[in-house]
CSV table of C-alpha atoms in Angstrom, one decimal:
chain,number,residue,atom,x,y,z
A,1,MET,CA,22.2,15.1,-45.5
A,2,ARG,CA,22.4,11.6,-44.1
A,3,LYS,CA,23.3,12.9,-40.7
A,4,LEU,CA,20.4,15.4,-40.8
A,5,LEU,CA,18.0,12.6,-41.6
A,6,LEU,CA,19.4,10.4,-38.8
A,7,CYS,CA,18.9,13.4,-36.4
A,8,LEU,CA,15.3,13.9,-37.5
A,9,LEU,CA,14.3,10.3,-37.4
A,10,PRO,CA,14.0,10.1,-33.6
A,11,ILE,CA,12.0,13.4,-33.5
A,12,LEU,CA,9.6,12.0,-36.1
A,13,ALA,CA,9.3,8.8,-34.2
A,14,LEU,CA,8.5,10.6,-30.9
A,15,THR,CA,5.8,12.8,-32.5
A,16,SER,CA,3.9,9.8,-33.7
A,17,CYS,CA,4.0,8.1,-30.3
A,18,GLU,CA,0.7,8.0,-28.4
A,19,THR,CA,0.5,7.5,-24.7
A,20,VAL,CA,-1.7,4.5,-23.8
A,21,PRO,CA,-2.8,4.3,-20.2
A,22,SER,CA,-1.0,1.4,-18.4
A,23,GLN,CA,-2.9,-1.4,-16.7
A,24,ASP,CA,-1.6,0.1,-13.4
A,25,ALA,CA,-3.1,3.5,-14.3
A,26,ASN,CA,-6.5,1.9,-15.1
A,27,ALA,CA,-6.4,-0.1,-12.0
A,28,ARG,CA,-5.6,2.9,-9.9
A,29,ARG,CA,-8.5,4.9,-11.5
A,30,GLU,CA,-10.9,2.1,-10.7
A,31,MET,CA,-9.5,1.8,-7.1
A,32,MET,CA,-10.0,5.6,-6.5
A,33,GLU,CA,-13.6,5.3,-7.7
A,34,SER,CA,-14.3,2.3,-5.5
A,35,ILE,CA,-12.8,4.2,-2.5
A,36,ARG,CA,-15.2,7.1,-3.2
A,37,GLN,CA,-18.0,4.5,-3.1
A,38,GLU,CA,-17.0,2.9,0.2
A,39,PRO,CA,-19.8,3.0,2.8
A,40,ALA,CA,-19.2,5.1,5.8
A,41,GLY,CA,-18.8,3.2,9.0
A,42,ASP,CA,-16.8,2.2,12.1
A,43,TYR,CA,-14.1,0.3,10.3
A,44,TYR,CA,-10.8,0.8,8.6
A,45,ILE,CA,-9.1,-0.4,5.4
A,46,GLY,CA,-5.7,-1.9,5.9
A,47,ARG,CA,-2.9,-2.9,3.4
A,48,ARG,CA,-0.3,-5.2,4.8
A,49,TYR,CA,3.2,-4.0,4.2
A,50,TYR,CA,5.7,-6.7,5.2
A,51,LYS,CA,9.4,-6.0,5.5
A,52,GLU,CA,11.7,-8.6,7.0
A,53,ASP,CA,13.7,-6.1,9.0
A,54,TYR,CA,10.8,-3.9,10.2
A,55,LYS,CA,8.1,-4.7,12.7
A,56,PHE,CA,5.3,-2.3,11.6
A,57,TRP,CA,2.2,-4.0,10.2
A,58,GLY,CA,1.1,-1.9,7.2
A,59,TRP,CA,-1.0,1.1,6.1
A,60,VAL,CA,-4.4,1.8,7.6
A,61,ARG,CA,-6.9,4.4,6.4
A,62,ALA,CA,-10.5,5.3,7.1
A,63,PRO,CA,-13.3,4.6,4.7
A,64,ARG,CA,-13.4,7.0,1.7
A,65,GLN,CA,-9.9,8.3,2.4
A,66,SER,CA,-7.1,8.0,-0.2
A,67,TRP,CA,-4.1,5.9,0.5
A,68,THR,CA,-2.1,9.1,0.8
A,69,GLN,CA,-3.9,9.8,4.0
A,70,ALA,CA,-3.2,6.3,5.4
A,71,LYS,CA,-1.0,5.8,8.5
A,72,LEU,CA,1.8,3.2,8.8
A,73,VAL,CA,0.9,1.5,12.0
A,74,MET,CA,2.2,-0.9,14.7
A,75,LEU,CA,-0.5,-3.4,15.6
A,76,ASN,CA,-1.5,-4.1,19.1
A,77,GLU,CA,-2.5,-7.8,18.9
A,78,GLN,CA,-3.5,-8.4,22.5
A,79,GLN,CA,-7.2,-8.8,21.5
A,80,LYS,CA,-6.7,-10.3,18.1
A,81,LEU,CA,-3.8,-11.7,16.2
A,82,ALA,CA,-2.9,-10.3,12.7
A,83,PRO,CA,-4.1,-12.7,10.0
A,84,ASP,CA,-0.5,-13.9,9.0
A,85,ARG,CA,0.5,-14.3,12.6
A,86,ALA,CA,-2.7,-16.3,13.4
A,87,ALA,CA,-1.9,-18.6,10.5
A,88,GLY,CA,1.7,-19.0,11.6
A,89,THR,CA,3.0,-17.6,8.3
A,90,LEU,CA,4.5,-14.2,9.0
A,91,GLY,CA,4.5,-11.9,6.0
A,92,SER,CA,2.6,-14.4,3.7
A,93,ASP,CA,-0.1,-11.7,3.3
A,94,ASN,CA,2.2,-8.9,2.1
A,95,ASN,CA,0.1,-6.4,0.0
A,96,HIS,CA,-3.2,-8.0,0.9
A,97,GLU,CA,-6.0,-5.7,1.7
A,98,TYR,CA,-8.2,-6.1,4.8
A,99,ARG,CA,-11.3,-4.6,6.3
A,100,LEU,CA,-10.2,-3.9,9.9
A,101,SER,CA,-12.0,-3.6,13.1
A,102,GLY,CA,-10.4,-1.8,16.0
A,103,GLN,CA,-9.2,1.7,16.8
A,104,PHE,CA,-6.2,3.9,17.2
A,105,SER,CA,-5.1,3.9,20.8
A,106,GLY,CA,-3.6,7.4,20.7
A,107,ASP,CA,-0.2,6.0,21.6
A,108,THR,CA,2.9,5.8,19.4
A,109,VAL,CA,5.2,2.8,19.3
A,110,TYR,CA,8.9,3.0,18.6
A,111,GLU,CA,10.2,0.7,15.9
A,112,PRO,CA,14.0,0.3,16.3
A,113,ALA,CA,15.0,-0.9,12.8
A,114,SER,CA,13.5,2.2,11.1
A,115,ASN,CA,14.2,4.5,14.1
A,116,GLY,CA,10.7,5.7,13.8
A,117,PHE,CA,7.5,6.2,15.9
A,118,TYR,CA,4.3,4.9,14.5
A,119,PRO,CA,0.7,5.1,15.7
A,120,GLU,CA,-0.6,2.1,17.6
A,121,PHE,CA,-3.7,0.4,16.1
A,122,VAL,CA,-5.6,-2.0,18.5
A,123,LEU,CA,-6.8,-4.8,16.2
A,124,THR,CA,-10.1,-6.5,17.1
A,125,GLY,CA,-10.9,-8.1,13.7
A,126,ALA,CA,-9.8,-8.5,10.1
A,127,GLU,CA,-11.5,-9.6,7.0
A,128,LEU,CA,-9.6,-10.2,3.8
A,129,LEU,CA,-11.0,-8.0,1.0
A,130,ASP,CA,-8.4,-8.6,-1.8
A,131,ASP,CA,-5.2,-10.7,-2.1
A,132,THR,CA,-4.2,-8.9,-5.3
A,133,PRO,CA,-5.3,-5.3,-4.9
A,134,PRO,CA,-4.4,-2.4,-7.2
A,135,PRO,CA,-1.0,-0.8,-6.7
A,136,ILE,CA,-0.6,2.0,-4.1
A,137,TYR,CA,3.2,2.4,-4.5
A,138,LYS,CA,5.0,4.0,-7.5
A,139,SER,CA,7.7,1.4,-7.4
A,140,ARG,CA,7.0,-2.3,-7.7
A,141,GLY,CA,10.2,-2.9,-5.6
A,142,ALA,CA,8.3,-1.4,-2.7
A,143,LEU,CA,6.7,-4.7,-2.1
A,144,ASP,CA,9.9,-6.7,-1.9
A,145,PRO,CA,10.2,-7.8,1.8
A,146,LYS,CA,14.0,-7.9,1.6
A,147,ILE,CA,14.5,-4.2,0.3
A,148,ARG,CA,15.0,-1.9,3.2
A,149,ILE,CA,12.8,1.0,2.0
A,150,ILE,CA,9.6,2.4,3.5
A,151,ALA,CA,7.5,3.4,0.5
A,152,GLN,CA,4.8,6.0,0.8
A,153,PRO,CA,1.4,5.3,-0.9
A,154,TYR,CA,0.5,7.7,-3.7
């Protein structure tokens, strides 16, 4: 009888559990709504994705597009330096969100550490929107510059 009660106790505990939305889930919902409200225009939204071993800049998407449609890009900084490079603090803006001016060149650039080809984005301007934006990766470890993974936004 005691064994039976011990077996049933976890089942009873689980049935009384209630799922409460996490802060991340709430932040993501708010983020998705704010993306839907973005004004159309000739600009992009960029999320810096700094990794010590890789040379790509981060994710870039058009206004009103979800992060799942964003492209991981190599920046062409011949006209304008990336904000962290201009400040002399490479990677200090990891996970910061920017309003970007510029355009995709149509070229792809080889990045040797990842052995991948990425679209080239010609940067002409950057305005900081948020230095602590809502999460776009499932794993918090995705933002660790030392971890050699390339996380996809979700």
